CSV table of C-alpha atoms in Angstrom, one decimal:
chain,number,residue,atom,x,y,z
E,71,MET,CA,-224.7,143.3,-96.3
E,72,SER,CA,-221.0,144.3,-96.1
E,73,ALA,CA,-218.5,143.8,-98.9
E,74,ASN,CA,-216.8,141.1,-96.8
E,75,GLU,CA,-220.0,139.2,-96.2
E,76,ARG,CA,-220.8,139.4,-99.9
E,77,ALA,CA,-217.3,138.0,-100.7
E,78,THR,CA,-217.7,135.2,-98.2
E,79,ARG,CA,-221.1,134.3,-99.7
E,80,ALA,CA,-219.6,134.4,-103.3
E,81,LEU,CA,-216.7,132.2,-102.2
E,82,ARG,CA,-219.1,129.7,-100.5
E,83,GLU,CA,-220.9,129.4,-103.8
E,84,ILE,CA,-217.7,128.7,-105.7
E,85,LEU,CA,-217.0,126.0,-103.2
E,86,GLN,CA,-220.1,124.2,-104.4
E,87,ASN,CA,-218.4,123.5,-107.7
E,88,PRO,CA,-217.3,119.9,-108.2
E,89,GLY,CA,-213.9,119.2,-106.6
E,90,ASN,CA,-213.8,122.3,-104.4
E,91,ASP,CA,-215.4,120.5,-101.4
E,92,THR,CA,-212.0,118.8,-100.5
E,93,CYS,CA,-208.5,120.2,-100.1
E,94,ALA,CA,-206.7,120.3,-103.5
E,95,ASP,CA,-203.6,118.8,-102.0
E,96,CYS,CA,-204.5,116.3,-99.3
E,97,GLY,CA,-208.2,115.7,-99.8
E,98,ALA,CA,-209.3,116.9,-96.3
E,99,PRO,CA,-213.0,117.8,-96.3
E,100,ASP,CA,-214.4,121.3,-96.2
E,101,PRO,CA,-211.3,123.5,-97.1
E,102,ASP,CA,-211.5,127.0,-95.6
E,103,TRP,CA,-208.5,128.5,-97.3
E,104,GLY,CA,-207.7,129.4,-100.8
E,105,SER,CA,-204.6,130.2,-102.9
E,106,CYS,CA,-205.7,133.2,-104.9
E,107,SER,CA,-202.6,132.9,-107.1
E,108,LEU,CA,-203.0,129.2,-107.9
E,109,GLY,CA,-206.8,129.1,-107.9
E,110,VAL,CA,-207.2,126.2,-105.5
E,111,PHE,CA,-209.1,125.6,-102.3
E,112,ILE,CA,-207.0,124.1,-99.5
E,113,CYS,CA,-207.2,123.1,-95.8
E,114,LEU,CA,-205.6,125.0,-92.9
E,115,ALA,CA,-202.6,122.5,-92.7
E,116,CYS,CA,-201.8,122.8,-96.4
E,117,SER,CA,-202.2,126.6,-96.3
E,118,GLY,CA,-199.3,126.7,-93.9
E,119,ILE,CA,-197.1,124.9,-96.4
E,120,HIS,CA,-198.3,127.2,-99.2
E,121,ARG,CA,-197.4,130.2,-97.0
E,122,ASN,CA,-193.8,128.9,-97.0
E,123,ILE,CA,-193.6,129.3,-100.8
E,124,PRO,CA,-194.9,132.9,-101.2
E,125,GLU,CA,-193.4,133.4,-104.6
E,126,ILE,CA,-195.7,130.7,-105.9
E,127,SER,CA,-198.8,130.8,-103.7
E,128,LYS,CA,-200.7,133.6,-101.9
E,129,VAL,CA,-203.1,132.2,-99.4
E,130,LYS,CA,-206.2,133.8,-97.9
E,131,SER,CA,-208.8,132.6,-95.4
E,132,LEU,CA,-212.2,132.2,-97.0
E,133,SER,CA,-214.0,133.8,-94.1
E,134,LEU,CA,-211.4,136.1,-92.4
E,135,SER,CA,-209.4,137.7,-95.3
E,136,ARG,CA,-210.4,140.5,-97.6
E,137,TRP,CA,-210.9,139.2,-101.2
E,138,GLU,CA,-210.7,141.4,-104.3
E,139,ASP,CA,-213.2,140.9,-107.1
E,140,HIS,CA,-210.6,139.7,-109.6
E,141,GLU,CA,-209.3,137.2,-107.1
E,142,MET,CA,-212.8,135.7,-106.6
E,143,GLN,CA,-213.2,135.6,-110.4
E,144,PHE,CA,-209.9,133.8,-110.7
E,145,MET,CA,-211.0,131.2,-108.1
E,146,ALA,CA,-214.3,130.7,-110.0
E,147,GLU,CA,-212.6,130.3,-113.4
E,148,ASN,CA,-210.1,127.8,-112.0
E,149,GLY,CA,-210.8,125.7,-108.9
E,150,ASN,CA,-209.4,122.3,-107.7
E,151,ARG,CA,-210.5,120.1,-110.6
E,152,LEU,CA,-209.1,122.3,-113.4
E,153,MET,CA,-205.8,123.0,-111.5
E,154,LYS,CA,-205.4,119.3,-110.7
E,155,SER,CA,-205.6,118.5,-114.4
E,156,LYS,CA,-202.8,121.0,-114.9
E,157,TYR,CA,-200.5,120.3,-111.9
E,158,GLU,CA,-201.2,116.6,-111.6
E,159,ALA,CA,-201.3,115.8,-115.3
E,160,ALA,CA,-198.5,113.3,-115.2
E,161,VAL,CA,-198.0,111.9,-111.7
E,162,PRO,CA,-196.1,108.6,-112.0
E,163,ILE,CA,-198.3,105.6,-110.9
E,164,TYR,CA,-195.9,104.7,-108.1
E,165,TYR,CA,-195.6,108.3,-106.7
E,166,TYR,CA,-197.2,108.4,-103.2
E,167,LYS,CA,-200.0,111.1,-103.1
E,168,PRO,CA,-200.3,112.0,-99.4
E,169,THR,CA,-203.7,112.4,-97.6
E,170,HIS,CA,-204.6,114.6,-94.7
E,171,LYS,CA,-203.6,111.7,-92.4
E,172,ASP,CA,-200.0,111.8,-93.6
E,173,CYS,CA,-197.1,113.6,-92.0
E,174,GLN,CA,-195.9,117.1,-92.8
E,175,VAL,CA,-192.8,116.2,-94.8
E,176,LEU,CA,-194.8,114.1,-97.3
E,177,ARG,CA,-197.5,116.7,-97.7
E,178,GLU,CA,-194.9,119.5,-98.1
E,179,GLN,CA,-192.8,117.8,-100.7
E,180,TRP,CA,-196.0,116.8,-102.7
E,181,ILE,CA,-197.0,120.5,-102.7
E,182,ARG,CA,-193.6,121.7,-103.7
E,183,ALA,CA,-193.3,119.0,-106.4
E,184,LYS,CA,-196.6,120.1,-107.8
E,185,TYR,CA,-196.5,123.9,-107.8
E,186,GLU,CA,-192.9,124.9,-107.1
E,187,ARG,CA,-191.0,122.3,-109.2
E,188,GLN,CA,-193.9,121.6,-111.5
E,189,GLU,CA,-192.8,118.0,-111.8
E,190,PHE,CA,-196.1,116.6,-113.0
E,191,THR,CA,-197.3,119.2,-115.5
E,192,GLU,CA,-196.3,117.3,-118.7
E,193,PRO,CA,-195.7,113.7,-119.6
E,194,GLY,CA,-192.3,112.4,-120.7
E,195,LYS,CA,-190.3,114.1,-118.0
E,196,ASN,CA,-187.3,112.3,-116.6
E,197,PHE,CA,-188.0,111.7,-112.9
E,198,THR,CA,-185.3,111.6,-110.3
E,199,TYR,CA,-187.1,108.5,-108.8
E,200,GLU,CA,-186.6,106.5,-112.0
E,201,GLU,CA,-182.9,106.6,-112.5
E,202,GLY,CA,-182.5,102.9,-111.9
E,203,THR,CA,-180.0,103.4,-109.1
E,204,ARG,CA,-179.9,105.8,-106.1
E,205,ASP,CA,-176.8,106.2,-104.0
E,206,GLY,CA,-176.5,108.5,-101.0
E,207,ILE,CA,-176.0,109.1,-97.3
E,208,LEU,CA,-178.8,108.7,-94.8
E,209,MET,CA,-178.7,108.9,-91.0
E,210,LYS,CA,-179.4,105.4,-89.5
E,211,ARG,CA,-180.2,104.6,-85.9
E,212,GLY,CA,-177.7,102.2,-84.3
E,213,ARG,CA,-179.3,98.9,-83.3
E,214,ASP,CA,-177.7,98.7,-79.9
E,215,ASN,CA,-176.9,102.2,-78.7
E,216,GLY,CA,-179.7,104.2,-80.4
E,217,GLN,CA,-177.3,106.8,-81.9
E,218,PHE,CA,-177.8,108.0,-85.4
E,219,LEU,CA,-174.8,107.6,-87.7
E,220,SER,CA,-174.3,108.4,-91.4
E,221,ARG,CA,-174.5,105.3,-93.6
E,222,ARG,CA,-174.3,104.9,-97.4
E,223,PHE,CA,-177.4,103.4,-99.0
E,224,VAL,CA,-177.6,102.1,-102.6
E,225,LEU,CA,-180.9,101.3,-104.3
E,226,SER,CA,-180.6,99.2,-107.5
E,227,GLU,CA,-183.5,98.5,-109.9
E,228,ARG,CA,-181.4,96.0,-111.9
E,229,GLU,CA,-180.6,93.9,-108.8
E,230,GLY,CA,-183.9,94.6,-107.0
E,231,THR,CA,-182.1,95.5,-103.8
E,232,LEU,CA,-181.5,98.2,-101.2
E,233,LYS,CA,-178.0,97.9,-99.6
E,234,TYR,CA,-176.3,99.8,-96.9
E,235,PHE,CA,-172.7,100.2,-96.0
E,236,THR,CA,-171.1,101.1,-92.6
E,237,LYS,CA,-168.3,103.0,-94.4
E,238,PHE,CA,-168.6,105.0,-97.6
E,239,ASP,CA,-165.8,103.1,-99.4
E,240,ALA,CA,-166.6,99.6,-97.9
E,241,LYS,CA,-166.5,96.8,-100.4
E,242,GLU,CA,-169.1,94.6,-98.7
E,243,PRO,CA,-172.6,95.9,-97.7
E,244,LYS,CA,-173.7,95.5,-94.1
E,245,ALA,CA,-177.1,94.3,-95.4
E,246,VAL,CA,-178.6,93.4,-98.8
E,247,ILE,CA,-182.4,93.9,-98.7
E,248,LYS,CA,-184.6,92.6,-101.4
E,249,VAL,CA,-187.1,95.3,-102.5
E,250,ASP,CA,-190.0,92.8,-102.7
E,251,THR,CA,-189.8,92.3,-98.9
E,252,VAL,CA,-189.4,96.0,-98.1
E,253,ASN,CA,-191.9,98.3,-96.5
E,254,ALA,CA,-191.1,102.0,-95.9
E,255,THR,CA,-193.3,104.3,-93.8
E,256,PHE,CA,-192.8,107.8,-92.4
E,257,GLN,CA,-192.7,107.7,-88.6
E,258,PRO,CA,-191.7,111.2,-87.4
E,259,GLU,CA,-193.1,110.9,-83.8
E,260,LYS,CA,-191.6,107.5,-83.2
E,261,ILE,CA,-188.2,108.3,-84.6
E,262,GLY,CA,-188.1,111.8,-83.1
E,263,ASN,CA,-187.3,113.5,-86.4
E,264,PRO,CA,-189.8,115.2,-88.8
E,265,ASN,CA,-188.1,113.4,-91.7
E,266,GLY,CA,-188.0,110.0,-89.9
E,267,LEU,CA,-188.5,106.9,-92.2
E,268,GLN,CA,-188.9,103.4,-91.0
E,269,ILE,CA,-187.8,100.6,-93.3
E,270,THR,CA,-189.1,97.1,-92.5
E,271,TYR,CA,-187.9,94.0,-94.3
E,272,LEU,CA,-187.7,90.2,-93.9
E,273,LYS,CA,-184.4,88.8,-92.8
E,274,ASP,CA,-184.3,85.0,-92.5
E,275,TYR,CA,-188.1,85.0,-92.2
E,276,SER,CA,-188.0,87.5,-89.3
E,277,THR,CA,-189.0,91.1,-89.5
E,278,ARG,CA,-186.2,93.6,-89.1
E,279,ASN,CA,-186.6,97.4,-88.6
E,280,ILE,CA,-184.2,100.1,-89.5
E,281,PHE,CA,-184.9,103.8,-88.7
E,282,LEU,CA,-183.6,106.5,-90.9
E,283,TYR,CA,-183.8,110.2,-91.5
E,284,HIS,CA,-182.2,112.9,-93.7
E,285,GLU,CA,-182.0,116.6,-92.7
E,286,ASN,CA,-183.4,117.5,-96.2
E,287,GLY,CA,-187.1,116.8,-96.6
E,288,LYS,CA,-186.9,116.5,-100.4
E,289,GLU,CA,-184.1,114.0,-100.1
E,290,ILE,CA,-185.9,111.5,-97.8
E,291,VAL,CA,-189.2,111.8,-99.8
E,292,ASP,CA,-187.2,111.2,-103.0
E,293,TRP,CA,-185.7,108.0,-101.5
E,294,PHE,CA,-189.2,106.9,-100.5
E,295,ASN,CA,-190.6,107.3,-104.0
E,296,ALA,CA,-187.5,105.8,-105.6
E,297,ILE,CA,-188.1,102.7,-103.5
E,298,ARG,CA,-191.7,102.6,-104.7
E,299,ALA,CA,-190.6,103.0,-108.3
E,300,VAL,CA,-188.1,100.1,-108.0
E,301,GLN,CA,-190.8,98.0,-106.3
E,302,LEU,CA,-193.3,98.7,-109.2
E,303,HIS,CA,-190.6,97.7,-111.7
E,304,TYR,CA,-190.0,94.5,-109.8
E,305,LEU,CA,-193.7,93.6,-109.6
E,306,LYS,CA,-194.3,94.2,-113.3
E,307,VAL,CA,-191.6,91.7,-114.1
E,308,ALA,CA,-192.9,89.2,-111.4
E,309,PHE,CA,-196.6,89.6,-112.4
E,310,PRO,CA,-196.6,90.4,-116.1
E,311,GLY,CA,-200.4,90.2,-116.5
E,312,ALA,CA,-201.2,92.4,-113.6
E,313,THR,CA,-202.7,95.9,-114.0
E,314,ASN,CA,-201.2,99.0,-112.3
E,315,ALA,CA,-204.4,99.2,-110.1
E,316,GLU,CA,-203.6,95.6,-108.8
E,317,LEU,CA,-199.9,96.4,-108.3
E,318,VAL,CA,-199.9,99.8,-106.6
E,319,PRO,CA,-201.4,98.5,-103.3
E,320,LYS,CA,-198.5,96.1,-103.1
E,321,LEU,CA,-196.0,99.0,-102.9
E,322,THR,CA,-195.1,100.5,-99.5
E,323,ARG,CA,-198.0,100.8,-97.1
E,324,ASN,CA,-198.8,102.6,-93.8
E,325,PHE,CA,-199.2,100.3,-90.8
E,326,LEU,CA,-202.9,99.8,-90.0
E,327,LYS,CA,-202.3,100.6,-86.3
E,328,GLU,CA,-199.5,100.8,-83.7
E,329,GLY,CA,-199.6,101.1,-80.0
E,330,TYR,CA,-199.2,99.4,-76.6
E,331,MET,CA,-201.1,96.4,-75.4
E,332,GLU,CA,-200.3,93.9,-72.7
E,333,LYS,CA,-199.9,90.2,-73.6
E,334,THR,CA,-199.4,86.9,-71.8
E,335,GLY,CA,-197.4,83.9,-72.9
E,336,PRO,CA,-198.6,80.7,-74.6
E,337,ARG,CA,-199.4,78.9,-71.4
E,338,GLN,CA,-201.5,81.9,-70.3
E,339,THR,CA,-200.2,81.5,-66.7
E,340,GLU,CA,-197.4,84.0,-67.0
E,341,GLY,CA,-198.0,87.6,-66.1
E,342,PHE,CA,-199.2,90.1,-68.7
E,343,LYS,CA,-196.3,92.2,-70.1
E,344,LYS,CA,-196.6,95.6,-71.9
E,345,ARG,CA,-195.5,95.4,-75.5
E,346,TRP,CA,-195.5,97.7,-78.5
E,347,PHE,CA,-197.7,96.3,-81.3
E,348,THR,CA,-197.5,97.0,-85.0
E,349,LEU,CA,-200.3,95.7,-87.4
E,350,ASP,CA,-198.9,95.4,-90.9
E,351,HIS,CA,-201.8,94.0,-92.8
E,352,ARG,CA,-201.8,90.3,-91.8
E,353,ARG,CA,-198.8,90.5,-89.6
E,354,LEU,CA,-199.2,91.5,-86.0
E,355,MET,CA,-195.7,92.1,-84.6
E,356,TYR,CA,-194.8,92.9,-81.0
E,357,PHE,CA,-191.7,94.6,-79.6
E,358,LYS,CA,-190.4,95.4,-76.2
E,359,ASP,CA,-189.6,99.0,-77.4
E,360,PRO,CA,-191.1,100.8,-80.4
E,361,LEU,CA,-187.5,101.3,-81.8
E,362,ASP,CA,-186.4,97.7,-81.5
E,363,ALA,CA,-184.6,96.2,-84.5
E,364,PHE,CA,-186.4,92.8,-84.3
E,365,ALA,CA,-189.9,91.8,-83.2
E,366,LYS,CA,-190.1,89.6,-80.1
E,367,GLY,CA,-192.8,87.7,-81.9
E,368,GLU,CA,-195.3,87.8,-84.7
E,369,VAL,CA,-198.9,86.6,-85.2
E,370,PHE,CA,-200.2,85.8,-88.6
E,371,LEU,CA,-203.8,86.7,-89.1
E,372,GLY,CA,-205.4,84.5,-91.7
E,373,ASN,CA,-208.9,84.3,-93.1
E,374,ARG,CA,-211.8,83.5,-90.7
E,375,ASP,CA,-212.8,80.5,-92.9
E,376,HIS,CA,-209.5,78.9,-92.0
E,377,GLY,CA,-209.7,78.8,-88.2
E,378,TYR,CA,-208.9,82.4,-87.3
E,379,SER,CA,-211.2,84.3,-85.0
E,380,ILE,CA,-211.3,87.4,-82.8
E,381,TYR,CA,-213.2,87.9,-79.5
E,382,THR,CA,-213.7,90.8,-77.2
E,383,GLY,CA,-212.6,89.9,-73.7
E,384,LEU,CA,-210.5,87.0,-72.3
E,385,PRO,CA,-211.5,83.3,-71.9
E,386,THR,CA,-213.3,82.6,-68.7
E,387,GLY,CA,-210.9,81.7,-65.8
E,388,THR,CA,-207.9,83.5,-67.3
E,389,TYR,CA,-205.4,84.5,-64.7
E,390,CYS,CA,-205.1,88.2,-65.4
E,391,ASN,CA,-202.7,90.4,-63.4
E,392,SER,CA,-202.8,93.1,-66.1
E,393,ALA,CA,-203.5,96.6,-65.0
E,394,TRP,CA,-205.4,97.0,-68.2
E,395,GLN,CA,-208.9,95.5,-68.2
E,396,HIS,CA,-210.1,95.6,-71.9
E,397,GLY,CA,-209.3,92.1,-73.2
E,398,ILE,CA,-208.9,90.8,-76.7
E,399,THR,CA,-208.6,87.1,-77.7
E,400,ILE,CA,-207.2,86.0,-81.1
E,401,GLU,CA,-207.7,82.4,-82.1
E,402,THR,CA,-205.4,80.9,-84.7
E,403,PRO,CA,-205.5,77.2,-85.9
E,404,GLU,CA,-202.5,76.6,-83.5
E,405,ARG,CA,-203.3,78.6,-80.3
E,406,TYR,CA,-205.0,81.5,-78.6
E,407,PHE,CA,-203.3,84.9,-78.1
E,408,LEU,CA,-204.5,87.0,-75.2
E,409,PHE,CA,-204.1,90.8,-75.0
E,410,THR,CA,-205.4,93.7,-72.8
E,411,CYS,CA,-205.8,97.3,-73.8
E,412,GLU,CA,-205.7,100.4,-71.6
E,413,THR,CA,-209.0,101.9,-72.9
E,414,GLU,CA,-212.2,100.5,-74.4
E,415,SER,CA,-211.8,102.7,-77.5
E,416,ASP,CA,-208.4,101.2,-78.1
E,417,GLN,CA,-209.8,97.7,-77.7
E,418,GLN,CA,-212.6,98.5,-80.2
E,419,GLU,CA,-210.2,99.9,-82.7
E,420,TRP,CA,-207.9,96.9,-82.6
E,421,VAL,CA,-210.9,94.5,-82.8
E,422,LYS,CA,-212.4,96.3,-85.8
E,423,LEU,CA,-209.0,96.1,-87.7
E,424,PHE,CA,-208.5,92.4,-86.8
E,425,ASN,CA,-212.0,91.7,-88.0
E,426,ASP,CA,-211.3,93.6,-91.3
E,427,VAL,CA,-208.1,91.7,-91.9
E,428,MET,CA,-209.7,88.3,-91.2
E,429,SER,CA,-212.6,89.0,-93.4
E,430,ALA,CA,-210.4,89.9,-96.4
E,431,PRO,CA,-209.7,87.1,-99.0
E,432,MET,CA,-206.1,85.9,-99.0
E,433,SER,CA,-203.7,86.2,-101.9
E,434,PRO,CA,-201.4,83.3,-103.1
E,435,GLN,CA,-198.5,85.2,-101.5
E,436,GLU,CA,-200.3,85.4,-98.2
E,437,TYR,CA,-200.9,81.6,-98.2
E,438,THR,CA,-197.1,81.2,-98.7
E,439,MET,CA,-196.5,83.5,-95.8
E,440,GLU,CA,-199.0,81.6,-93.6
E,441,ALA,CA,-197.2,78.3,-94.4
E,442,MET,CA,-193.9,80.0,-93.5
E,443,PHE,CA,-195.2,81.2,-90.2
E,444,LYS,CA,-196.5,77.7,-89.3
E,445,HIS,CA,-193.1,76.2,-90.3
E,446,ARG,CA,-191.3,78.7,-88.1
E,447,HIS,CA,-193.6,78.5,-85.1
């Protein structure tokens, strides 16, 4: 057996230790890279980020690189579980820990925060996300012309608001957004920028989207986590008896699914039109274009015990001029909504998610939202 084969076998044995079977940074299964300077096992995608900080991390492939005996010993003595207890000792409860499904900028800033800036190694540090206010310039997409222009944003914990101003010295904000209605989610592909952030909020009971970016990855991720910190502060005041475990899921969330479907109108005699759909937990919104400021319409998905159902296919006799043949019918207490998907796999994915949402119990806030939808529509 060659030295290389022996090393590979020894590393595979170290991988069996608890915690080493997933990437130390994003949780992806079966990591096949290691940082021999940090003592962690990581996936291919995270190894690329580590390679960008060579003064901190030296990465090697578990199967293709040549490992020295002392490096393997270092990996055996450390490993993911021990290094997490060091580098993630004091991660704030609101801080978003990315998974392998998240975009590059989130994963890169998490890795840099952990190892390069060592933000979480000891409790009691003053975090930039917790300063109570954050004031800065972000690039915002114009609602009508699609051009990105610099806008001043101010986040205030005391007021529980995010405001933006069209001019830096403007007295009056263009919008005042209450943090309890805000969602923020990274959308690099949709926005066309690796640091693209979508902010969604309620304005007069309608959903409004704004699309932002900052050239600096740390800056945009700091804004994102600062919003989450302010939201957690707001929720602790609003729900004094709630635990962190109950409150954290109420902070920003990723959309369950987005994509094109075709839909017909309420009379179901109009033609099917292609629309961009966003499923944000119980709210299914549809837009003419993925970057529209306002949804053309929204469907509230309540609990199946309250008259909400989902069916594969369209009702018998439906006039269907859609080029897409894979139908979905949503029944609400008021009406039926008919959609078609381009592929069967798309249809099945939407149906599974709709089923999951309709099976979940509703919170008091969701009952309020349902009543608001009924009042509006």
